[in-house]
Amino acid sequence: MAAKRIAGIYLAAGSSKRMGFQKLLLPSPQGIIGTAALKTAIKSCLDFIIIVTNSILLSSFQMFNHNDKCHIILSPDSDKGMSHSLKAGLKKALDLHVDAIVVILADQPLISETIINHLIHTFRKREECLFAASSFNSLIRPPVLLSSKLFPEINNLVGDEGARRIIRREYLHKGVITNYQQEELFLDIDTFQDYLLIKKLMRVK
């Protein structure tokens, strides 16, 4: 039996309204913040990575066009919320005939290759698994893997709803959630103080 094909949907199209400027362009020890988690995803066992971005950030991701795993698409309605970018990524995933997607957020630069690969391996070895997710303090955190059986649910999302919204519905007991003790793995950037902390942690990573 052929291995299940899995695509990462890398969400990098947000407008950074809370920050007041485009946070994904902030510098880090590994380049700009917005490409850090992408570089981790490329090293993982994902078969494809769909980079969903906007016209402002497009040039920052063009260098990844040369990677066979990567597909770059624009989300024209990204300003209407995360769900629109996720749907844009799903459309490309359907073209690639994948069995699952892993939703990865560009503003979580400390996410590890180990976490992504654990989601993939969990899904591939469990026939009835509809999702695989990570958690900290009993709260589900991205990245999240969704089986193709849940793809129709993505089209029902609105505004800033994401993959976790689907899991919280009637599917909570139809997947696998792995709890982690390291909060820093899931830190995201909502404020400039978040950025300074994450930048410091990236230096010692």
CSV table of C-alpha atoms in Angstrom, one decimal:
chain,number,residue,atom,x,y,z
A,1,MET,CA,0.0,0.0,0.0
A,2,ALA,CA,1.4,3.4,-1.0
A,3,ALA,CA,2.2,5.8,1.9
A,4,LYS,CA,-0.5,8.4,2.5
A,5,ARG,CA,0.3,11.7,0.8
A,6,ILE,CA,0.4,14.7,3.1
A,7,ALA,CA,0.7,18.4,2.4
A,8,GLY,CA,1.6,21.2,4.8
A,9,ILE,CA,-0.5,24.3,4.4
A,10,TYR,CA,1.7,27.1,5.5
A,11,LEU,CA,-0.4,30.1,6.4
A,12,ALA,CA,1.6,33.3,5.8
A,13,ALA,CA,-1.0,35.7,4.6
A,14,GLY,CA,-2.1,37.6,7.7
A,15,SER,CA,-2.2,41.3,7.9
A,16,SER,CA,-0.7,41.6,11.4
A,17,LYS,CA,-3.5,44.0,12.6
A,18,ARG,CA,-2.5,43.7,16.2
A,19,MET,CA,1.1,44.6,15.6
A,20,GLY,CA,0.3,47.5,13.3
A,21,PHE,CA,3.0,46.3,10.8
A,22,GLN,CA,3.9,43.1,9.0
A,23,LYS,CA,5.4,40.9,11.7
A,24,LEU,CA,6.5,38.2,9.4
A,25,LEU,CA,9.1,40.5,7.9
A,26,LEU,CA,10.8,41.1,11.3
A,27,PRO,CA,14.4,39.9,11.4
A,28,SER,CA,15.5,36.7,13.2
A,29,PRO,CA,18.8,34.8,13.6
A,30,GLN,CA,17.6,32.6,10.7
A,31,GLY,CA,16.4,35.3,8.3
A,32,ILE,CA,12.9,36.9,8.5
A,33,ILE,CA,10.5,35.5,11.1
A,34,GLY,CA,8.0,34.4,8.4
A,35,THR,CA,10.3,31.8,6.9
A,36,ALA,CA,11.6,30.1,10.0
A,37,ALA,CA,8.8,27.6,10.5
A,38,LEU,CA,8.8,27.0,6.7
A,39,LYS,CA,12.4,25.9,6.7
A,40,THR,CA,11.5,23.5,9.5
A,41,ALA,CA,8.6,22.2,7.5
A,42,ILE,CA,10.8,21.6,4.4
A,43,LYS,CA,13.1,19.4,6.5
A,44,SER,CA,10.1,17.3,7.7
A,45,CYS,CA,8.4,14.3,6.2
A,46,LEU,CA,5.7,16.4,4.4
A,47,ASP,CA,5.3,15.5,0.8
A,48,PHE,CA,4.3,19.0,-0.3
A,49,ILE,CA,4.2,22.4,1.3
A,50,ILE,CA,1.6,24.9,0.1
A,51,ILE,CA,2.7,28.4,1.0
A,52,VAL,CA,-0.4,30.7,1.3
A,53,THR,CA,0.7,34.3,1.3
A,54,ASN,CA,-0.4,37.7,0.1
A,55,SER,CA,1.0,40.2,-2.5
A,56,ILE,CA,3.0,42.1,0.2
A,57,LEU,CA,4.9,39.1,1.4
A,58,LEU,CA,5.1,37.2,-1.9
A,59,SER,CA,8.7,38.3,-2.8
A,60,SER,CA,9.9,37.0,0.6
A,61,PHE,CA,8.9,33.5,-0.3
A,62,GLN,CA,9.9,33.4,-4.0
A,63,MET,CA,13.3,31.8,-3.1
A,64,PHE,CA,11.3,28.6,-2.1
A,65,ASN,CA,9.9,28.2,-5.6
A,66,HIS,CA,13.0,26.2,-6.5
A,67,ASN,CA,12.2,23.6,-3.8
A,68,ASP,CA,10.4,20.7,-5.3
A,69,LYS,CA,8.2,20.4,-2.2
A,70,CYS,CA,6.9,24.0,-2.3
A,71,HIS,CA,3.9,25.5,-4.1
A,72,ILE,CA,3.3,29.2,-3.6
A,73,ILE,CA,-0.3,30.6,-3.9
A,74,LEU,CA,-1.9,33.9,-3.2
A,75,SER,CA,-4.9,34.4,-0.9
A,76,PRO,CA,-6.7,37.5,-2.2
A,77,ASP,CA,-9.2,37.4,0.7
A,78,SER,CA,-6.7,36.9,3.5
A,79,ASP,CA,-7.7,40.1,5.1
A,80,LYS,CA,-11.1,38.5,5.8
A,81,GLY,CA,-9.6,36.0,8.2
A,82,MET,CA,-7.6,32.8,8.4
A,83,SER,CA,-10.4,30.6,7.1
A,84,HIS,CA,-10.1,32.2,3.6
A,85,SER,CA,-6.4,31.4,3.5
A,86,LEU,CA,-7.0,27.9,4.7
A,87,LYS,CA,-9.6,27.4,2.0
A,88,ALA,CA,-7.2,28.7,-0.7
A,89,GLY,CA,-4.6,26.2,0.5
A,90,LEU,CA,-7.1,23.4,0.5
A,91,LYS,CA,-7.9,24.1,-3.1
A,92,LYS,CA,-4.3,23.5,-4.1
A,93,ALA,CA,-4.1,20.4,-1.8
A,94,LEU,CA,-7.1,18.9,-3.6
A,95,ASP,CA,-5.2,19.3,-6.9
A,96,LEU,CA,-2.3,17.4,-5.4
A,97,HIS,CA,-4.6,14.5,-4.3
A,98,VAL,CA,-3.4,14.4,-0.8
A,99,ASP,CA,-4.8,12.2,2.0
A,100,ALA,CA,-4.3,14.8,4.7
A,101,ILE,CA,-3.0,18.3,5.4
A,102,VAL,CA,-1.0,19.8,8.2
A,103,VAL,CA,-1.9,23.4,9.0
A,104,ILE,CA,1.2,25.3,10.0
A,105,LEU,CA,1.2,29.0,11.1
A,106,ALA,CA,4.1,31.3,10.0
A,107,ASP,CA,4.0,33.2,13.2
A,108,GLN,CA,5.1,30.1,15.2
A,109,PRO,CA,8.8,30.1,14.3
A,110,LEU,CA,9.9,27.7,17.1
A,111,ILE,CA,7.8,24.8,15.9
A,112,SER,CA,9.9,21.7,15.6
A,113,GLU,CA,10.5,19.1,12.8
A,114,THR,CA,9.8,16.4,15.5
A,115,ILE,CA,6.3,17.7,16.2
A,116,ILE,CA,5.4,17.8,12.5
A,117,ASN,CA,6.8,14.3,11.9
A,118,HIS,CA,4.9,12.9,14.9
A,119,LEU,CA,1.6,14.2,13.5
A,120,ILE,CA,2.4,12.5,10.1
A,121,HIS,CA,3.6,9.2,11.6
A,122,THR,CA,0.5,9.1,13.9
A,123,PHE,CA,-1.8,9.5,11.0
A,124,ARG,CA,-0.1,7.0,8.7
A,125,LYS,CA,-0.2,4.2,11.3
A,126,ARG,CA,-3.8,4.7,12.4
A,127,GLU,CA,-6.3,3.8,9.7
A,128,GLU,CA,-9.3,5.5,11.3
A,129,CYS,CA,-7.5,8.6,12.5
A,130,LEU,CA,-9.4,11.8,11.4
A,131,PHE,CA,-6.9,14.2,12.9
A,132,ALA,CA,-3.6,14.4,14.8
A,133,ALA,CA,-2.8,17.4,17.0
A,134,SER,CA,-0.4,18.7,19.7
A,135,SER,CA,-1.4,20.3,23.0
A,136,PHE,CA,0.1,22.3,25.8
A,137,ASN,CA,-1.7,22.6,29.1
A,138,SER,CA,-4.5,20.5,27.6
A,139,LEU,CA,-5.2,23.1,24.9
A,140,ILE,CA,-4.8,22.1,21.3
A,141,ARG,CA,-2.1,24.1,19.5
A,142,PRO,CA,-1.1,24.3,15.9
A,143,PRO,CA,0.2,22.6,13.9
A,144,VAL,CA,-2.8,20.3,13.3
A,145,LEU,CA,-3.2,17.5,10.9
A,146,LEU,CA,-6.6,16.9,9.2
A,147,SER,CA,-7.6,13.8,7.2
A,148,SER,CA,-9.1,14.3,3.8
A,149,LYS,CA,-12.4,13.1,5.4
A,150,LEU,CA,-12.5,16.5,7.2
A,151,PHE,CA,-11.8,18.6,4.1
A,152,PRO,CA,-15.5,19.4,3.6
A,153,GLU,CA,-15.6,20.9,7.1
A,154,ILE,CA,-12.9,23.4,6.2
A,155,ASN,CA,-15.3,25.0,3.7
A,156,ASN,CA,-17.7,25.7,6.5
A,157,LEU,CA,-15.2,27.8,8.5
A,158,VAL,CA,-15.7,31.6,8.6
A,159,GLY,CA,-13.6,34.6,9.6
A,160,ASP,CA,-10.6,33.7,11.7
A,161,GLU,CA,-11.7,30.1,12.4
A,162,GLY,CA,-9.0,27.5,11.8
A,163,ALA,CA,-8.4,23.8,12.1
A,164,ARG,CA,-8.9,23.7,15.8
A,165,ARG,CA,-12.5,24.8,15.4
A,166,ILE,CA,-13.2,21.6,13.4
A,167,ILE,CA,-11.7,19.3,16.0
A,168,ARG,CA,-13.7,21.0,18.8
A,169,ARG,CA,-16.9,19.9,17.2
A,170,GLU,CA,-18.0,16.2,17.1
A,171,TYR,CA,-14.6,14.9,16.0
A,172,LEU,CA,-12.7,15.4,19.2
A,173,HIS,CA,-12.7,11.7,20.0
A,174,LYS,CA,-11.8,10.6,16.5
A,175,GLY,CA,-8.2,11.6,16.5
A,176,VAL,CA,-5.0,11.6,18.5
A,177,ILE,CA,-3.8,14.5,20.7
A,178,THR,CA,-0.2,14.5,22.0
A,179,ASN,CA,0.6,16.7,25.0
A,180,TYR,CA,3.9,18.5,25.2
A,181,GLN,CA,5.6,20.1,28.2
A,182,GLN,CA,7.6,22.8,26.4
A,183,GLU,CA,5.5,25.9,26.0
A,184,GLU,CA,8.1,27.6,23.8
A,185,LEU,CA,7.5,25.2,21.0
A,186,PHE,CA,4.0,26.7,20.4
A,187,LEU,CA,4.7,30.4,21.1
A,188,ASP,CA,3.3,32.7,18.5
A,189,ILE,CA,3.8,36.4,17.8
A,190,ASP,CA,0.9,38.7,18.7
A,191,THR,CA,2.9,41.6,20.2
A,192,PHE,CA,6.4,43.1,19.9
A,193,GLN,CA,7.2,41.6,23.3
A,194,ASP,CA,6.4,38.2,21.9
A,195,TYR,CA,8.7,38.8,19.0
A,196,LEU,CA,11.6,39.9,21.3
A,197,LEU,CA,11.2,36.7,23.5
A,198,ILE,CA,11.0,34.4,20.4
A,199,LYS,CA,14.0,36.1,18.8
A,200,LYS,CA,16.0,35.5,22.0
A,201,LEU,CA,14.9,31.8,22.1
A,202,MET,CA,15.9,31.4,18.4
A,203,ARG,CA,19.4,32.4,19.2
A,204,VAL,CA,19.8,29.5,21.6
A,205,LYS,CA,17.8,27.0,19.7
